[in-house]
């Protein structure tokens, strides 16, 4: 059985004052029926680990592909571990766009992160143009093949399907569209890694998940939880999404 997961990506938001949201989240979910993960900005990882209750995992939002070295401004996987992270998000579409990251960069980062002992949340997603030209499954299949390294297991890999056009826009694919892509990702994982890893890997949906649409999305086949941006910043909103996941 896959343990469902609610993951929050705070992106470039939050200062120490935001840590009170983590406290509120831990108080509201002292014994959650799903795994909880919050990925704050790197500056807050240690404080978040020290503040958050144990049932909330803390993650980074990116790491460098090299284990260390002359890379001004970058953060290594070992540094994330040292700061208190147990997960890292890789290949988010904002990293792919803002920093020109391709599938092979994401794959190398993932390899380095796994070697450091981190679990990885690898993001895949099509643009609106790719969706409208009926290329979604080709794009997702290519990103999956190119971004996920061979070293993964069902425990250290989480895949997030995040259509780029749904992130932060309030637009959400239809439930059929979400189900089609999640079923496709499951089939590709099983084909590449075998039934064991293929069936135990969590596949999250991300893109404008809110308390109002979460229950419908969580009822879709092969949706094992959500990667949530905007609605993870406030404990009350994220808590409602967690409750919808626990009830799914
Ligand atoms: C995200 O950035 O991963 C995301 C899903 O953002 P939002 O929930 O705000 O659309």
mmCIF file of C-alpha atoms and ligand atoms in Angstrom:
data_model
loop_
_atom_site.group_PDB
_atom_site.id
_atom_site.type_symbol
_atom_site.label_atom_id
_atom_site.label_comp_id
_atom_site.label_asym_id
_atom_site.label_seq_id
_atom_site.Cartn_x
_atom_site.Cartn_y
_atom_site.Cartn_z
ATOM 1 C CA UNK A 1 0.000 0.000 0.000
ATOM 2 C CA UNK A 2 1.313 3.445 -0.898
ATOM 3 C CA UNK A 3 1.282 5.995 1.916
ATOM 4 C CA UNK A 4 -0.449 9.098 0.647
ATOM 5 C CA UNK A 5 1.447 12.357 0.787
ATOM 6 C CA UNK A 6 0.608 16.044 1.152
ATOM 7 C CA UNK A 7 3.616 18.160 0.191
ATOM 8 C CA UNK A 8 3.842 21.942 0.421
ATOM 9 C CA UNK A 9 6.210 24.002 -1.711
ATOM 10 C CA UNK A 10 6.649 27.454 -0.204
ATOM 11 C CA UNK A 11 8.790 28.601 -3.154
ATOM 12 C CA UNK A 12 10.448 31.998 -2.521
ATOM 13 C CA UNK A 13 7.965 32.898 0.217
ATOM 14 C CA UNK A 14 8.253 33.030 3.949
ATOM 15 C CA UNK A 15 10.422 34.504 6.664
ATOM 16 C CA UNK A 16 10.830 33.333 10.243
ATOM 17 C CA UNK A 17 7.345 34.668 11.018
ATOM 18 C CA UNK A 18 5.934 31.947 8.748
ATOM 19 C CA UNK A 19 7.205 29.237 11.085
ATOM 20 C CA UNK A 20 4.075 29.721 13.194
ATOM 21 C CA UNK A 21 2.151 28.118 10.293
ATOM 22 C CA UNK A 22 4.234 24.975 10.794
ATOM 23 C CA UNK A 23 3.425 24.892 14.478
ATOM 24 C CA UNK A 24 -0.271 25.256 13.709
ATOM 25 C CA UNK A 25 -0.048 22.468 11.133
ATOM 26 C CA UNK A 26 1.606 20.087 13.576
ATOM 27 C CA UNK A 27 -1.010 20.866 16.218
ATOM 28 C CA UNK A 28 -3.846 20.232 13.757
ATOM 29 C CA UNK A 29 -2.358 16.923 12.518
ATOM 30 C CA UNK A 30 -0.645 15.225 15.428
ATOM 31 C CA UNK A 31 -1.267 11.730 14.027
ATOM 32 C CA UNK A 32 -1.821 12.152 10.276
ATOM 33 C CA UNK A 33 -3.035 9.312 8.076
ATOM 34 C CA UNK A 34 -0.701 10.510 5.326
ATOM 35 C CA UNK A 35 2.893 11.689 5.053
ATOM 36 C CA UNK A 36 3.363 15.448 5.448
ATOM 37 C CA UNK A 37 6.188 17.383 3.802
ATOM 38 C CA UNK A 38 6.940 21.106 3.801
ATOM 39 C CA UNK A 39 9.649 22.554 1.543
ATOM 40 C CA UNK A 40 10.409 26.076 2.774
ATOM 41 C CA UNK A 41 13.060 28.334 1.254
ATOM 42 C CA UNK A 42 16.584 27.127 2.057
ATOM 43 C CA UNK A 43 17.108 29.914 4.588
ATOM 44 C CA UNK A 44 14.354 28.420 6.761
ATOM 45 C CA UNK A 45 15.161 24.699 6.574
ATOM 46 C CA UNK A 46 17.011 24.431 9.889
ATOM 47 C CA UNK A 47 14.534 26.624 11.733
ATOM 48 C CA UNK A 48 11.658 24.682 10.155
ATOM 49 C CA UNK A 49 13.171 21.360 11.257
ATOM 50 C CA UNK A 50 13.621 22.699 14.774
ATOM 51 C CA UNK A 51 10.090 24.136 14.873
ATOM 52 C CA UNK A 52 8.003 21.522 13.115
ATOM 53 C CA UNK A 53 6.573 18.502 14.864
ATOM 54 C CA UNK A 54 8.271 15.188 14.005
ATOM 55 C CA UNK A 55 5.401 14.028 11.778
ATOM 56 C CA UNK A 56 6.190 16.845 9.318
ATOM 57 C CA UNK A 57 9.146 16.125 7.030
ATOM 58 C CA UNK A 58 11.173 19.094 5.782
ATOM 59 C CA UNK A 59 12.587 19.338 2.266
ATOM 60 C CA UNK A 60 14.606 21.562 -0.022
ATOM 61 C CA UNK A 61 13.360 22.994 -3.325
ATOM 62 C CA UNK A 62 16.488 22.241 -5.375
ATOM 63 C CA UNK A 63 20.102 21.138 -5.009
ATOM 64 C CA UNK A 64 23.218 21.319 -7.155
ATOM 65 C CA UNK A 65 24.257 18.304 -9.195
ATOM 66 C CA UNK A 66 27.791 18.388 -7.781
ATOM 67 C CA UNK A 67 28.409 17.237 -4.201
ATOM 68 C CA UNK A 68 30.462 20.357 -3.403
ATOM 69 C CA UNK A 69 32.707 22.935 -5.063
ATOM 70 C CA UNK A 70 32.994 26.370 -6.599
ATOM 71 C CA UNK A 71 29.313 27.127 -7.286
ATOM 72 C CA UNK A 72 28.545 30.483 -5.738
ATOM 73 C CA UNK A 73 25.030 30.775 -4.428
ATOM 74 C CA UNK A 74 24.150 27.107 -4.907
ATOM 75 C CA UNK A 75 23.275 24.524 -2.274
ATOM 76 C CA UNK A 76 24.477 20.918 -2.215
ATOM 77 C CA UNK A 77 22.447 17.864 -1.305
ATOM 78 C CA UNK A 78 24.716 17.226 1.697
ATOM 79 C CA UNK A 79 24.046 20.784 2.900
ATOM 80 C CA UNK A 80 20.300 20.145 2.736
ATOM 81 C CA UNK A 81 20.744 17.014 4.841
ATOM 82 C CA UNK A 82 22.958 18.902 7.274
ATOM 83 C CA UNK A 83 20.325 21.646 7.546
ATOM 84 C CA UNK A 84 17.619 19.127 8.441
ATOM 85 C CA UNK A 85 16.001 18.157 5.130
ATOM 86 C CA UNK A 86 14.990 14.615 4.263
ATOM 87 C CA UNK A 87 13.493 15.376 0.825
ATOM 88 C CA UNK A 88 14.277 17.626 -2.114
ATOM 89 C CA UNK A 89 12.010 18.779 -4.954
ATOM 90 C CA UNK A 90 13.792 18.506 -8.311
ATOM 91 C CA UNK A 91 12.813 19.545 -11.821
ATOM 92 C CA UNK A 92 10.049 21.925 -10.771
ATOM 93 C CA UNK A 93 8.871 23.770 -13.875
ATOM 94 C CA UNK A 94 9.989 27.083 -12.336
ATOM 95 C CA UNK A 95 13.537 25.672 -12.056
ATOM 96 C CA UNK A 96 13.316 24.270 -15.585
ATOM 97 C CA UNK A 97 12.184 27.678 -16.908
ATOM 98 C CA UNK A 98 14.052 30.173 -14.697
ATOM 99 C CA UNK A 99 17.333 28.250 -14.665
ATOM 100 C CA UNK A 100 17.131 26.442 -17.975
ATOM 101 C CA UNK A 101 17.278 23.022 -16.331
ATOM 102 C CA UNK A 102 16.813 20.062 -18.651
ATOM 103 C CA UNK A 103 16.008 16.432 -17.976
ATOM 104 C CA UNK A 104 19.679 15.406 -17.786
ATOM 105 C CA UNK A 105 20.360 18.141 -15.177
ATOM 106 C CA UNK A 106 17.424 16.907 -13.112
ATOM 107 C CA UNK A 107 18.615 13.305 -13.409
ATOM 108 C CA UNK A 108 22.128 14.214 -12.225
ATOM 109 C CA UNK A 109 20.767 16.288 -9.351
ATOM 110 C CA UNK A 110 18.565 13.358 -8.356
ATOM 111 C CA UNK A 111 21.523 10.971 -8.411
ATOM 112 C CA UNK A 112 23.514 13.314 -6.160
ATOM 113 C CA UNK A 113 20.557 13.828 -3.822
ATOM 114 C CA UNK A 114 19.962 10.076 -3.481
ATOM 115 C CA UNK A 115 23.655 9.523 -2.742
ATOM 116 C CA UNK A 116 23.370 12.116 0.031
ATOM 117 C CA UNK A 117 20.469 10.146 1.516
ATOM 118 C CA UNK A 118 17.668 12.475 0.433
ATOM 119 C CA UNK A 119 14.381 11.292 -1.026
ATOM 120 C CA UNK A 120 13.456 13.059 -4.254
ATOM 121 C CA UNK A 121 10.215 14.571 -5.528
ATOM 122 C CA UNK A 122 10.705 14.762 -9.295
ATOM 123 C CA UNK A 123 8.323 17.073 -11.164
ATOM 124 C CA UNK A 124 7.015 16.435 -14.682
ATOM 125 C CA UNK A 125 4.564 18.566 -16.616
ATOM 126 C CA UNK A 126 3.514 19.813 -20.016
ATOM 127 C CA UNK A 127 3.019 23.384 -21.212
ATOM 128 C CA UNK A 128 -0.347 24.634 -22.447
ATOM 129 C CA UNK A 129 0.912 24.519 -26.023
ATOM 130 C CA UNK A 130 1.974 20.889 -25.597
ATOM 131 C CA UNK A 131 -1.396 20.029 -24.053
ATOM 132 C CA UNK A 132 -3.328 21.763 -26.841
ATOM 133 C CA UNK A 133 -1.311 20.008 -29.539
ATOM 134 C CA UNK A 134 -2.069 16.603 -27.955
ATOM 135 C CA UNK A 135 1.534 15.966 -26.978
ATOM 136 C CA UNK A 136 1.038 15.633 -23.224
ATOM 137 C CA UNK A 137 1.815 11.928 -22.877
ATOM 138 C CA UNK A 138 4.865 12.135 -25.165
ATOM 139 C CA UNK A 139 6.233 15.025 -23.100
ATOM 140 C CA UNK A 140 5.579 13.304 -19.783
ATOM 141 C CA UNK A 141 7.052 10.029 -21.052
ATOM 142 C CA UNK A 142 10.187 11.813 -22.252
ATOM 143 C CA UNK A 143 10.619 13.742 -19.006
ATOM 144 C CA UNK A 144 10.114 10.581 -16.965
ATOM 145 C CA UNK A 145 12.706 8.659 -18.983
ATOM 146 C CA UNK A 146 15.175 11.555 -18.912
ATOM 147 C CA UNK A 147 14.762 12.971 -15.400
ATOM 148 C CA UNK A 148 14.460 9.903 -13.184
ATOM 149 C CA UNK A 149 17.743 8.091 -12.528
ATOM 150 C CA UNK A 150 18.075 4.307 -12.373
ATOM 151 C CA UNK A 151 18.943 4.271 -8.654
ATOM 152 C CA UNK A 152 15.435 4.998 -7.348
ATOM 153 C CA UNK A 153 13.282 2.788 -5.149
ATOM 154 C CA UNK A 154 9.625 2.993 -4.191
ATOM 155 C CA UNK A 155 10.716 4.623 -0.931
ATOM 156 C CA UNK A 156 13.104 7.295 -2.176
ATOM 157 C CA UNK A 157 11.170 8.458 -5.256
ATOM 158 C CA UNK A 158 7.999 10.532 -5.436
ATOM 159 C CA UNK A 159 6.787 11.722 -8.846
ATOM 160 C CA UNK A 160 4.751 14.931 -9.115
ATOM 161 C CA UNK A 161 2.627 15.551 -12.209
ATOM 162 C CA UNK A 162 2.340 19.326 -12.503
ATOM 163 C CA UNK A 163 0.900 20.727 -15.725
ATOM 164 C CA UNK A 164 2.756 24.037 -16.108
ATOM 165 C CA UNK A 165 -0.397 25.874 -17.141
ATOM 166 C CA UNK A 166 -2.123 24.850 -13.896
ATOM 167 C CA UNK A 167 0.573 26.116 -11.514
ATOM 168 C CA UNK A 168 -0.517 29.242 -9.689
ATOM 169 C CA UNK A 169 -3.189 29.999 -12.283
ATOM 170 C CA UNK A 170 -6.366 28.627 -10.713
ATOM 171 C CA UNK A 171 -6.818 26.460 -13.824
ATOM 172 C CA UNK A 172 -7.019 22.722 -13.231
ATOM 173 C CA UNK A 173 -7.163 19.890 -15.773
ATOM 174 C CA UNK A 174 -10.342 17.849 -15.857
ATOM 175 C CA UNK A 175 -10.377 14.834 -13.564
ATOM 176 C CA UNK A 176 -10.212 12.604 -16.673
ATOM 177 C CA UNK A 177 -7.103 14.431 -17.861
ATOM 178 C CA UNK A 178 -5.446 14.028 -14.458
ATOM 179 C CA UNK A 179 -6.370 10.333 -14.357
ATOM 180 C CA UNK A 180 -5.059 9.720 -17.865
ATOM 181 C CA UNK A 181 -1.624 11.169 -17.027
ATOM 182 C CA UNK A 182 -1.362 9.469 -13.628
ATOM 183 C CA UNK A 183 -2.293 6.075 -15.112
ATOM 184 C CA UNK A 184 0.280 6.663 -17.842
ATOM 185 C CA UNK A 185 3.009 7.540 -15.316
ATOM 186 C CA UNK A 186 2.166 4.432 -13.271
ATOM 187 C CA UNK A 187 2.399 2.240 -16.391
ATOM 188 C CA UNK A 188 5.732 3.794 -17.409
ATOM 189 C CA UNK A 189 7.175 3.348 -13.905
ATOM 190 C CA UNK A 190 6.114 -0.317 -13.893
ATOM 191 C CA UNK A 191 7.532 -0.883 -17.360
ATOM 192 C CA UNK A 192 10.881 0.694 -16.521
ATOM 193 C CA UNK A 193 11.408 -0.370 -12.906
ATOM 194 C CA UNK A 194 9.187 -3.443 -12.555
ATOM 195 C CA UNK A 195 6.013 -3.959 -10.563
ATOM 196 C CA UNK A 196 7.638 -3.550 -7.127
ATOM 197 C CA UNK A 197 9.000 -0.040 -7.591
ATOM 198 C CA UNK A 198 6.376 0.883 -10.171
ATOM 199 C CA UNK A 199 3.477 0.185 -7.846
ATOM 200 C CA UNK A 200 5.007 1.523 -4.634
ATOM 201 C CA UNK A 201 6.094 4.943 -5.986
ATOM 202 C CA UNK A 202 3.777 7.786 -4.980
ATOM 203 C CA UNK A 203 2.455 9.978 -7.803
ATOM 204 C CA UNK A 204 1.296 13.421 -6.630
ATOM 205 C CA UNK A 205 -0.818 15.890 -8.580
ATOM 206 C CA UNK A 206 0.214 19.566 -8.433
ATOM 207 C CA UNK A 207 -1.328 22.706 -9.919
ATOM 208 C CA UNK A 208 -3.861 24.963 -8.179
ATOM 209 C CA UNK A 209 -4.921 22.385 -5.580
ATOM 210 C CA UNK A 210 -7.197 24.131 -3.082
ATOM 211 C CA UNK A 211 -9.440 23.057 -0.213
ATOM 212 C CA UNK A 212 -12.378 23.350 -2.638
ATOM 213 C CA UNK A 213 -11.098 20.925 -5.318
ATOM 214 C CA UNK A 214 -8.849 18.602 -3.299
ATOM 215 C CA UNK A 215 -11.390 15.865 -2.525
ATOM 216 C CA UNK A 216 -12.352 15.470 -6.203
ATOM 217 C CA UNK A 217 -8.713 15.289 -7.285
ATOM 218 C CA UNK A 218 -7.827 12.754 -4.565
ATOM 219 C CA UNK A 219 -10.596 10.446 -5.789
ATOM 220 C CA UNK A 220 -8.865 10.066 -9.192
ATOM 221 C CA UNK A 221 -7.059 6.796 -9.896
ATOM 222 C CA UNK A 222 -3.331 6.753 -9.134
ATOM 223 C CA UNK A 223 -3.405 10.156 -7.405
ATOM 224 C CA UNK A 224 -1.515 9.491 -4.169
ATOM 225 C CA UNK A 225 -1.590 13.044 -2.871
ATOM 226 C CA UNK A 226 -0.654 16.561 -3.878
ATOM 227 C CA UNK A 227 2.234 18.952 -4.272
ATOM 228 C CA UNK A 228 0.754 22.291 -3.239
ATOM 229 C CA UNK A 229 2.174 25.761 -3.765
ATOM 230 C CA UNK A 230 0.041 28.757 -2.803
ATOM 231 C CA UNK A 231 -2.403 26.863 -0.609
ATOM 232 C CA UNK A 232 0.431 25.418 1.509
ATOM 233 C CA UNK A 233 1.439 28.818 2.868
ATOM 234 C CA UNK A 234 -1.446 29.062 5.314
ATOM 235 C CA UNK A 235 -1.901 26.227 7.798
ATOM 236 C CA UNK A 236 -5.698 26.453 7.613
ATOM 237 C CA UNK A 237 -5.779 25.919 3.822
ATOM 238 C CA UNK A 238 -3.156 23.191 3.808
ATOM 239 C CA UNK A 239 -4.834 21.501 6.740
ATOM 240 C CA UNK A 240 -8.126 21.298 4.815
ATOM 241 C CA UNK A 241 -6.253 19.666 1.907
ATOM 242 C CA UNK A 242 -4.613 17.178 4.302
ATOM 243 C CA UNK A 243 -7.990 16.294 5.763
ATOM 244 C CA UNK A 244 -9.414 15.725 2.264
ATOM 245 C CA UNK A 245 -6.484 13.387 1.548
ATOM 246 C CA UNK A 246 -6.976 11.484 4.801
ATOM 247 C CA UNK A 247 -10.663 11.025 3.949
ATOM 248 C CA UNK A 248 -10.044 9.957 0.335
HETATM 249 C C1 LIG B 1 3.705 24.228 -7.358
HETATM 250 O O1 LIG B 1 4.389 25.218 -7.496
HETATM 251 O O2 LIG B 1 4.269 23.130 -7.247
HETATM 252 C C2 LIG B 1 2.268 24.377 -7.339
HETATM 253 C C3 LIG B 1 1.554 23.316 -7.536
HETATM 254 O O3 LIG B 1 1.763 25.647 -7.125
HETATM 255 P P1 LIG B 1 0.201 26.053 -6.912
HETATM 256 O O4 LIG B 1 -0.394 25.021 -5.965
HETATM 257 O O5 LIG B 1 0.244 27.410 -6.329
HETATM 258 O O6 LIG B 1 -0.437 25.986 -8.250
#
